[in-house]
mmCIF file with all atom_site columns, N, CA and C in Angstrom:
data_model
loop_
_atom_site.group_PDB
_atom_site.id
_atom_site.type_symbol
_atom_site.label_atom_id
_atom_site.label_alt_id
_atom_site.label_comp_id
_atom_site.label_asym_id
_atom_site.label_entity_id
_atom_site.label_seq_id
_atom_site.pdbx_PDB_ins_code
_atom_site.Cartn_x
_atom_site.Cartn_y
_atom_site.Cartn_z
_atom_site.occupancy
_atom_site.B_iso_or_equiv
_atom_site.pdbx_formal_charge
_atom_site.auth_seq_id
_atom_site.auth_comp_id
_atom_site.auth_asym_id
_atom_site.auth_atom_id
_atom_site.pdbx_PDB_model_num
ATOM 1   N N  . UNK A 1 1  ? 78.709 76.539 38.487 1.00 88.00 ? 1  UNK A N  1
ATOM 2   C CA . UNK A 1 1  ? 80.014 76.288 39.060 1.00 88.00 ? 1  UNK A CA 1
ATOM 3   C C  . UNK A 1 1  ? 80.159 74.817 39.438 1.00 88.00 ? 1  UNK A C  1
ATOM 4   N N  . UNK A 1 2  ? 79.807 74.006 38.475 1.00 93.00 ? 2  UNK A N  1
ATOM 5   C CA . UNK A 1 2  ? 80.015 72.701 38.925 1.00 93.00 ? 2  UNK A CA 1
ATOM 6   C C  . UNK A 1 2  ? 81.473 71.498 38.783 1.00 93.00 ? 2  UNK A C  1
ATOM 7   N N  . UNK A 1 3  ? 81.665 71.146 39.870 1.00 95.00 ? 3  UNK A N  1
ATOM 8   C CA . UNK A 1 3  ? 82.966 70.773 39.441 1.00 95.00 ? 3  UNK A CA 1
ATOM 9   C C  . UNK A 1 3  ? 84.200 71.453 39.294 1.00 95.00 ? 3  UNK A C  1
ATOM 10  N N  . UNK A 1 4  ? 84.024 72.862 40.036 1.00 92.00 ? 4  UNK A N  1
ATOM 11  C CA . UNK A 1 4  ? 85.254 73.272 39.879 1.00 92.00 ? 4  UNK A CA 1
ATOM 12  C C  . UNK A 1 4  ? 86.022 73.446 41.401 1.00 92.00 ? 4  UNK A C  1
ATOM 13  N N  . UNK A 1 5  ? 85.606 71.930 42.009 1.00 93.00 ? 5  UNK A N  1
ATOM 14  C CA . UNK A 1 5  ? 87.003 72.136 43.219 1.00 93.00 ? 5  UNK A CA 1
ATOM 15  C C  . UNK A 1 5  ? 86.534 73.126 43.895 1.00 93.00 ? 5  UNK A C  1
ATOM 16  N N  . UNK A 1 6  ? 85.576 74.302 44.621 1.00 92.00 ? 6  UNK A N  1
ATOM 17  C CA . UNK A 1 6  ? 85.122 74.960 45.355 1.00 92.00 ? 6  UNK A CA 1
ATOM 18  C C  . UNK A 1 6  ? 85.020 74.431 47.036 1.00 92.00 ? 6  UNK A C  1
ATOM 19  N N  . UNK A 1 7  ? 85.457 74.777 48.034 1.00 92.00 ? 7  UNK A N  1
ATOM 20  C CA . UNK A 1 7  ? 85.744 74.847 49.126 1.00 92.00 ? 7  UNK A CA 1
ATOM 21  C C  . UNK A 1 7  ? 84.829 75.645 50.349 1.00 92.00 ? 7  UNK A C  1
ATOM 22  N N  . UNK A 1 8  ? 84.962 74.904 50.857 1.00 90.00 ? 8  UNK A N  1
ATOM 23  C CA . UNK A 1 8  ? 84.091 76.005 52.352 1.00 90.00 ? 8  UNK A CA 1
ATOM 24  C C  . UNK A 1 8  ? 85.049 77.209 52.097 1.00 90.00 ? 8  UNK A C  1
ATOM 25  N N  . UNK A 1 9  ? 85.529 77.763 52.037 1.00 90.00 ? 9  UNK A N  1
ATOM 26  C CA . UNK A 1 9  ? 86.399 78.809 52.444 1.00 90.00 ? 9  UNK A CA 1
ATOM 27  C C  . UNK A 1 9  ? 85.994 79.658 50.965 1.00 90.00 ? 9  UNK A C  1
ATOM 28  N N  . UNK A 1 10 ? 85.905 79.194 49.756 1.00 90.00 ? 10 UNK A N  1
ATOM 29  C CA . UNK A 1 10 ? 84.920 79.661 48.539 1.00 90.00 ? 10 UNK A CA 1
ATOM 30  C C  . UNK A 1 10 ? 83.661 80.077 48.941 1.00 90.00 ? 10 UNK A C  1
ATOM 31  N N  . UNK A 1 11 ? 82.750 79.439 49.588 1.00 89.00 ? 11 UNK A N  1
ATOM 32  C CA . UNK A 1 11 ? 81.946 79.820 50.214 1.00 89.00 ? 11 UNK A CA 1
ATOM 33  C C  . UNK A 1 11 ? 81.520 81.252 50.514 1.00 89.00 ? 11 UNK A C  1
ATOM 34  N N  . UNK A 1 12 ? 82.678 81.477 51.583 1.00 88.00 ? 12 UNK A N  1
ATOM 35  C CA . UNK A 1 12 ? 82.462 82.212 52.567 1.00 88.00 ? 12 UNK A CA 1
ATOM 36  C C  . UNK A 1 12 ? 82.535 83.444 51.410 1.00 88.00 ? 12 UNK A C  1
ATOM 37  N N  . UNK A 1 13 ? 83.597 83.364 50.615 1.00 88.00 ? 13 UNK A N  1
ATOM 38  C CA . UNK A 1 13 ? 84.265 84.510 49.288 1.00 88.00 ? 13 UNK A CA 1
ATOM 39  C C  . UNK A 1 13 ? 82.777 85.042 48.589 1.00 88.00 ? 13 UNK A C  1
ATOM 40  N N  . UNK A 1 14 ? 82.130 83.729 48.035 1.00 86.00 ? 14 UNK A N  1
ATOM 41  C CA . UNK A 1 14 ? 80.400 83.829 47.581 1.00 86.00 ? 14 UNK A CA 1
ATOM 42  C C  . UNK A 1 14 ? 79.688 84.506 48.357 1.00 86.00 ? 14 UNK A C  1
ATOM 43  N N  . UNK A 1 15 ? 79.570 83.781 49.575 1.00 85.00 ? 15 UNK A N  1
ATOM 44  C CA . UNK A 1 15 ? 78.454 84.829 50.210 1.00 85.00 ? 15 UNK A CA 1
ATOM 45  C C  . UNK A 1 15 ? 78.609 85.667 50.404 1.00 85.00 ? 15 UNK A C  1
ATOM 46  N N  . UNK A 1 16 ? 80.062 86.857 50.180 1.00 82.00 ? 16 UNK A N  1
ATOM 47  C CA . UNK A 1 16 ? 80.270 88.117 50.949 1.00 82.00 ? 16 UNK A CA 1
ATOM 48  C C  . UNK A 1 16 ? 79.989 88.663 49.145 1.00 82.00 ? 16 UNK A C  1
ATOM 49  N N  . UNK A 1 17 ? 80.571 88.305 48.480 1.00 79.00 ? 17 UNK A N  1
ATOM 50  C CA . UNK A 1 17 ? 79.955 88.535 47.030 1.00 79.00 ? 17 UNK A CA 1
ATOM 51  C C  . UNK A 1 17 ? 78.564 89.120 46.932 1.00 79.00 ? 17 UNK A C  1
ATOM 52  N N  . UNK A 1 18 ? 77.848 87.669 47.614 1.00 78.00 ? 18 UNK A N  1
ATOM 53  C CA . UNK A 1 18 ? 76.197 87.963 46.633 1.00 78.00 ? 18 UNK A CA 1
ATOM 54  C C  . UNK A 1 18 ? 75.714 89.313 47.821 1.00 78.00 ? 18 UNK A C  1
ATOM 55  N N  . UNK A 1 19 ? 76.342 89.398 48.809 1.00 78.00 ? 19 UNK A N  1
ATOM 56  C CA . UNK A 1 19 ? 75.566 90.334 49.995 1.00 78.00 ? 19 UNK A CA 1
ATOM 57  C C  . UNK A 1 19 ? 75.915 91.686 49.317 1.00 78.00 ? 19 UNK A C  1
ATOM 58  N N  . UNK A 1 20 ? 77.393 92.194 48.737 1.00 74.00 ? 20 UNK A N  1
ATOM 59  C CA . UNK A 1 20 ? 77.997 93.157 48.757 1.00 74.00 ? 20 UNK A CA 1
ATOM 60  C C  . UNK A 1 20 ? 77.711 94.022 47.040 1.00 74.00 ? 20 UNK A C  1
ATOM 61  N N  . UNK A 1 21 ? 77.030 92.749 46.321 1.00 69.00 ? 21 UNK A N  1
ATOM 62  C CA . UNK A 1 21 ? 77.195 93.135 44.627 1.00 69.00 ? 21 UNK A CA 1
ATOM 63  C C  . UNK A 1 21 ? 75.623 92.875 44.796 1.00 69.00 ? 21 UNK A C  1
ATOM 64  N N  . UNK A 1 22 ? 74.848 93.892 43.694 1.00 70.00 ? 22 UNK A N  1
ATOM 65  C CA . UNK A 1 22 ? 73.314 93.184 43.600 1.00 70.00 ? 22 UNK A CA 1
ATOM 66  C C  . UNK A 1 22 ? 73.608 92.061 42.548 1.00 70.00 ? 22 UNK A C  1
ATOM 67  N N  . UNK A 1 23 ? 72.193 91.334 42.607 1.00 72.00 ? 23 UNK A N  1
ATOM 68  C CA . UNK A 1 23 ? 73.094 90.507 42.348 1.00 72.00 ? 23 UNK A CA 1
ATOM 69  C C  . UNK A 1 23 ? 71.536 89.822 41.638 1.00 72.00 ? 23 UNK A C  1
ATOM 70  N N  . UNK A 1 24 ? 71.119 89.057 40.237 1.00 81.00 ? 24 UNK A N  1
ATOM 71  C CA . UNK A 1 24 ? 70.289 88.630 39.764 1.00 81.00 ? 24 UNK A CA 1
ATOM 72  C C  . UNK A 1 24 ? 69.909 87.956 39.257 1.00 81.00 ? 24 UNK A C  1
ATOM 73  N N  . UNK A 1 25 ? 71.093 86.902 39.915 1.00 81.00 ? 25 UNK A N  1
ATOM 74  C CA . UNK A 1 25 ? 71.427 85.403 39.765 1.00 81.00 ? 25 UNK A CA 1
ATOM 75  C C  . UNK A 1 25 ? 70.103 84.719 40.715 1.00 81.00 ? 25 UNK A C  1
ATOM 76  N N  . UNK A 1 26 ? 69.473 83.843 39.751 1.00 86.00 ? 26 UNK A N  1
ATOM 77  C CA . UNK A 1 26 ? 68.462 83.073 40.518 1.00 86.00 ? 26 UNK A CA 1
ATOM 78  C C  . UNK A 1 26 ? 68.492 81.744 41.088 1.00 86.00 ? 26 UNK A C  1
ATOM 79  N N  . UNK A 1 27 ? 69.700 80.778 39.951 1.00 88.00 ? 27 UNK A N  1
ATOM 80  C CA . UNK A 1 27 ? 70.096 79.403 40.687 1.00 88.00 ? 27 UNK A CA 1
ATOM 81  C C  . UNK A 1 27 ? 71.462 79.516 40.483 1.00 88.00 ? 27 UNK A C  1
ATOM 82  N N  . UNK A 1 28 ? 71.963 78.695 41.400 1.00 86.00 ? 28 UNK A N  1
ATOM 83  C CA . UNK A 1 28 ? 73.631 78.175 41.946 1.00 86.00 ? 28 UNK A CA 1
ATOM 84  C C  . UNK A 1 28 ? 73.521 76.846 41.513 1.00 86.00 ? 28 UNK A C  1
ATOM 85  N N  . UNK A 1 29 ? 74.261 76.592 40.800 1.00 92.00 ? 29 UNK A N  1
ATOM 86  C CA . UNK A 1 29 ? 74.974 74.945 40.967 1.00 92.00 ? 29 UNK A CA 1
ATOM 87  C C  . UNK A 1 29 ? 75.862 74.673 41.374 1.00 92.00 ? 29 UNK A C  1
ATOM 88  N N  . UNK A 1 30 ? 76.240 74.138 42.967 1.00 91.00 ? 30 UNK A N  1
ATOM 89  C CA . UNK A 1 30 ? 77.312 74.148 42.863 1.00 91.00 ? 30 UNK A CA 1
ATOM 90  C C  . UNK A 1 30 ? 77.921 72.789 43.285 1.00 91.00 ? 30 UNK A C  1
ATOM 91  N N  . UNK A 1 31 ? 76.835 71.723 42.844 1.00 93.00 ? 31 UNK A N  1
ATOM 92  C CA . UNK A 1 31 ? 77.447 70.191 42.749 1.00 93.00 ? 31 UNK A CA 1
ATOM 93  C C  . UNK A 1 31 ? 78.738 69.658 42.356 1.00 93.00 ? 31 UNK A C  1
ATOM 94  N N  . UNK A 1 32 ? 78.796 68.704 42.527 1.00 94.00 ? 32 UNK A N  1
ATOM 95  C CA . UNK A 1 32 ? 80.318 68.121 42.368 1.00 94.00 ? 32 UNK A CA 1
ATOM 96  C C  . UNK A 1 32 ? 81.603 68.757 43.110 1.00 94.00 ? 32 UNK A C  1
ATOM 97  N N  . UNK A 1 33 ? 81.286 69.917 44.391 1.00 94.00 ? 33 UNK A N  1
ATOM 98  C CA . UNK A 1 33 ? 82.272 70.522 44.968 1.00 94.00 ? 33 UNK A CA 1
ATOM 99  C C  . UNK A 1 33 ? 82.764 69.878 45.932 1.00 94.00 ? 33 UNK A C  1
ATOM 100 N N  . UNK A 1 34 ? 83.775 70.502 47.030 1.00 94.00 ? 34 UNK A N  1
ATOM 101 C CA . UNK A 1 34 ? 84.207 69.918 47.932 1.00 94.00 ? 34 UNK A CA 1
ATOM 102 C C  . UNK A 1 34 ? 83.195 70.692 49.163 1.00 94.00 ? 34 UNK A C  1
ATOM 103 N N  . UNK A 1 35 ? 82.652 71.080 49.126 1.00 93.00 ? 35 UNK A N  1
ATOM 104 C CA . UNK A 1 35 ? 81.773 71.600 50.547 1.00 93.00 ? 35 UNK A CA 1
ATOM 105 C C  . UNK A 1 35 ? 81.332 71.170 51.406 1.00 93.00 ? 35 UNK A C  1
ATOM 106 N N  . UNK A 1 36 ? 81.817 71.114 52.366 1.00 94.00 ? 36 UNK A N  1
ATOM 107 C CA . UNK A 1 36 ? 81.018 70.488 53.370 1.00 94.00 ? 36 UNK A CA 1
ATOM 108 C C  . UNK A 1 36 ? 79.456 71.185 53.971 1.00 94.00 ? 36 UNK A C  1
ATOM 109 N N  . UNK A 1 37 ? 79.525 70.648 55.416 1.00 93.00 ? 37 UNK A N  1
ATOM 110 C CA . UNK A 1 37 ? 78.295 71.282 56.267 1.00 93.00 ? 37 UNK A CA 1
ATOM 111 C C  . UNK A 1 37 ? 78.379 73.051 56.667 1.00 93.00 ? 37 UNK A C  1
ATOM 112 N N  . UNK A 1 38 ? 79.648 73.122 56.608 1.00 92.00 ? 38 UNK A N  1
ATOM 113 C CA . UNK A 1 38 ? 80.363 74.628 56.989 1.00 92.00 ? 38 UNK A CA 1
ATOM 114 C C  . UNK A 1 38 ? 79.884 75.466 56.016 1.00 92.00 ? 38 UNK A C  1
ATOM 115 N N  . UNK A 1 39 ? 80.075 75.083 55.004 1.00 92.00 ? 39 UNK A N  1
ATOM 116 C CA . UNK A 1 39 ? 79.968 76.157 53.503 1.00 92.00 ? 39 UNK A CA 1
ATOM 117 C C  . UNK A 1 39 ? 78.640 76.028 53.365 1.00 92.00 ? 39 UNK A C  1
ATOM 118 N N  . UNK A 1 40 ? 77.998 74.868 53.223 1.00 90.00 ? 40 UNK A N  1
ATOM 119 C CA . UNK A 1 40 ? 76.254 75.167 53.023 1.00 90.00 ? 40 UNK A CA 1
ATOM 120 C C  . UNK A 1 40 ? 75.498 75.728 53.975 1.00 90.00 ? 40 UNK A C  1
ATOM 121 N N  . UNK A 1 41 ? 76.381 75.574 54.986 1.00 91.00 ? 41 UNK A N  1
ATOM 122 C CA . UNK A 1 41 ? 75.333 76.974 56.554 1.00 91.00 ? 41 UNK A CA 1
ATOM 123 C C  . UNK A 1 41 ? 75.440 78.060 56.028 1.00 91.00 ? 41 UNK A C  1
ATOM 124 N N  . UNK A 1 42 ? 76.807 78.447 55.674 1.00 88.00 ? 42 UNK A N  1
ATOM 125 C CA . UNK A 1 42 ? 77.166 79.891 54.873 1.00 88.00 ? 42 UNK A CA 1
ATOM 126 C C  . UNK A 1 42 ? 75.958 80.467 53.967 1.00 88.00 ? 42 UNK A C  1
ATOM 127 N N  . UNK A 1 43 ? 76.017 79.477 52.999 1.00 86.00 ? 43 UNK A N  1
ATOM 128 C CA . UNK A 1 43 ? 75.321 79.855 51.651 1.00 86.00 ? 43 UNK A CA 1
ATOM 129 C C  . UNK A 1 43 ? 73.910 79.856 51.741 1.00 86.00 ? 43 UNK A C  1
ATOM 130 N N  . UNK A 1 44 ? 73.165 78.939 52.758 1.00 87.00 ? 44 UNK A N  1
ATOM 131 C CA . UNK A 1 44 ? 71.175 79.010 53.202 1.00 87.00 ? 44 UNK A CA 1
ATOM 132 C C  . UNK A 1 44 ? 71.537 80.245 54.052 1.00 87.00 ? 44 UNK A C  1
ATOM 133 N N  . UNK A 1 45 ? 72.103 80.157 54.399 1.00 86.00 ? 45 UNK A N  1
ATOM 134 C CA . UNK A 1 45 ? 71.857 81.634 55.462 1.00 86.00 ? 45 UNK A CA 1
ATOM 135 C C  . UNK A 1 45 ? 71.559 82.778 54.341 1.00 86.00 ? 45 UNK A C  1
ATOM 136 N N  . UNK A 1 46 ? 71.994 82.817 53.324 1.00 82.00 ? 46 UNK A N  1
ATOM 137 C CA . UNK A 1 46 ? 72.378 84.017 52.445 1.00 82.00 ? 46 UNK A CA 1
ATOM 138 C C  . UNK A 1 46 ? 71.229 83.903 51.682 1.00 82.00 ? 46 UNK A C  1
ATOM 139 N N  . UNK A 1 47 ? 70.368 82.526 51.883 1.00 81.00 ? 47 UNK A N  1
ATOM 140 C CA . UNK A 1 47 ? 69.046 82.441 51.218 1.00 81.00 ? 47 UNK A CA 1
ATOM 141 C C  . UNK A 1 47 ? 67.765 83.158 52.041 1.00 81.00 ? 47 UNK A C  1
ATOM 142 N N  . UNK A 1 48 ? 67.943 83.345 53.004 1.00 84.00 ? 48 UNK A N  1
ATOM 143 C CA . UNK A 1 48 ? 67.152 83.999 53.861 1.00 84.00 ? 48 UNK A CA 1
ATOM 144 C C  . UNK A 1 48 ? 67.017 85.455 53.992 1.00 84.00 ? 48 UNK A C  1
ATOM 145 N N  . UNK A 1 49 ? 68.289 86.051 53.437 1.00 82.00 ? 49 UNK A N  1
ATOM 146 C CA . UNK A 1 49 ? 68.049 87.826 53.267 1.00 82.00 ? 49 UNK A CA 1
ATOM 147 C C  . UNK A 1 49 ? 67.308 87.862 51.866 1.00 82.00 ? 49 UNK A C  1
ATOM 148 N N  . UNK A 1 50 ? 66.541 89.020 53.084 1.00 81.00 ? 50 UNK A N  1
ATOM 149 C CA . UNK A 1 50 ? 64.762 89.256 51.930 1.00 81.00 ? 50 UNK A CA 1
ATOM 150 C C  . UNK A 1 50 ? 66.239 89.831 50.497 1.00 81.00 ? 50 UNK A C  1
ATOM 151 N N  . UNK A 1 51 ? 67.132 90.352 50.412 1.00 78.00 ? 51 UNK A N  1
ATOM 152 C CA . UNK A 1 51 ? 67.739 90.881 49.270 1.00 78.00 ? 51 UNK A CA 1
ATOM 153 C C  . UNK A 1 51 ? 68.178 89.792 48.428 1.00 78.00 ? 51 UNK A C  1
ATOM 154 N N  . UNK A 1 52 ? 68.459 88.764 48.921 1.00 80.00 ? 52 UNK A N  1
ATOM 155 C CA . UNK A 1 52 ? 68.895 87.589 47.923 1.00 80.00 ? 52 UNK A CA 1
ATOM 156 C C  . UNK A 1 52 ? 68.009 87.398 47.190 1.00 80.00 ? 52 UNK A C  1
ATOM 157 N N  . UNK A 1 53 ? 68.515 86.913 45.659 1.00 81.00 ? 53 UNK A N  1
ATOM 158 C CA . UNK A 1 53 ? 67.234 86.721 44.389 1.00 81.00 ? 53 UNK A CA 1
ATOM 159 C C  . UNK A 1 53 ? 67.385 85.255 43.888 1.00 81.00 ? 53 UNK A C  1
ATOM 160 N N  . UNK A 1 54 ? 68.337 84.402 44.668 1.00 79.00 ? 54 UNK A N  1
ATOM 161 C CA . UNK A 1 54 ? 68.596 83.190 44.311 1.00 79.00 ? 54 UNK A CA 1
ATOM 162 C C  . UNK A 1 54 ? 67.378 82.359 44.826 1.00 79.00 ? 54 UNK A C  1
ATOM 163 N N  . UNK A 1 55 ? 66.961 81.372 43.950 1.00 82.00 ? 55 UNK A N  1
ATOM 164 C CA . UNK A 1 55 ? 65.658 80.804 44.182 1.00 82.00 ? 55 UNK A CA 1
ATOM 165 C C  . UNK A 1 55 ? 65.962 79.065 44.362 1.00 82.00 ? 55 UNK A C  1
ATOM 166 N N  . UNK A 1 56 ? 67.345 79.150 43.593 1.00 82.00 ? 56 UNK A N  1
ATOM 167 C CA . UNK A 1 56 ? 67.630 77.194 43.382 1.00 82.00 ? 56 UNK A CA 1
ATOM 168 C C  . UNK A 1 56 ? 69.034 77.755 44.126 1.00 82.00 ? 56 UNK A C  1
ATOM 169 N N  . UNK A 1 57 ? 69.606 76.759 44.719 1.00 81.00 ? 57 UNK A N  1
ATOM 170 C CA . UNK A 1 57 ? 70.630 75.970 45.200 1.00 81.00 ? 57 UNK A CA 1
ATOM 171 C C  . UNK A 1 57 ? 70.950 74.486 45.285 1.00 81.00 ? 57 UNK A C  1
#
């Protein structure tokens, strides 16, 4: 997902995603976005449930 204009508020949409769908995605790219500090608390947090399978961010 690089470069496509993604938002803290995208974020939040992702992480309720990867919690709610299994999910067996191992890396995120999500460089070149607009995210701030808000959206990347979101998204490490979501790295920390033993269920997440994402390994890169």
């Amino acid at each position: 997902l690089i470069d496509c204009g993604l938002t803290d508020e995208v974020c939040a949409a992702l992480t309720s995603a990867l919690k709610s769908n299994p999910s067996h995605l191992r890396e995120l790219d999500l460089s070149g976005n607009k995210i701030r500090d808000s959206g990347v608390k979101l998204l490490s947090a979501e790295l920390e449930d033993p269920h997440c399978k994402l390994e890169i961010l």
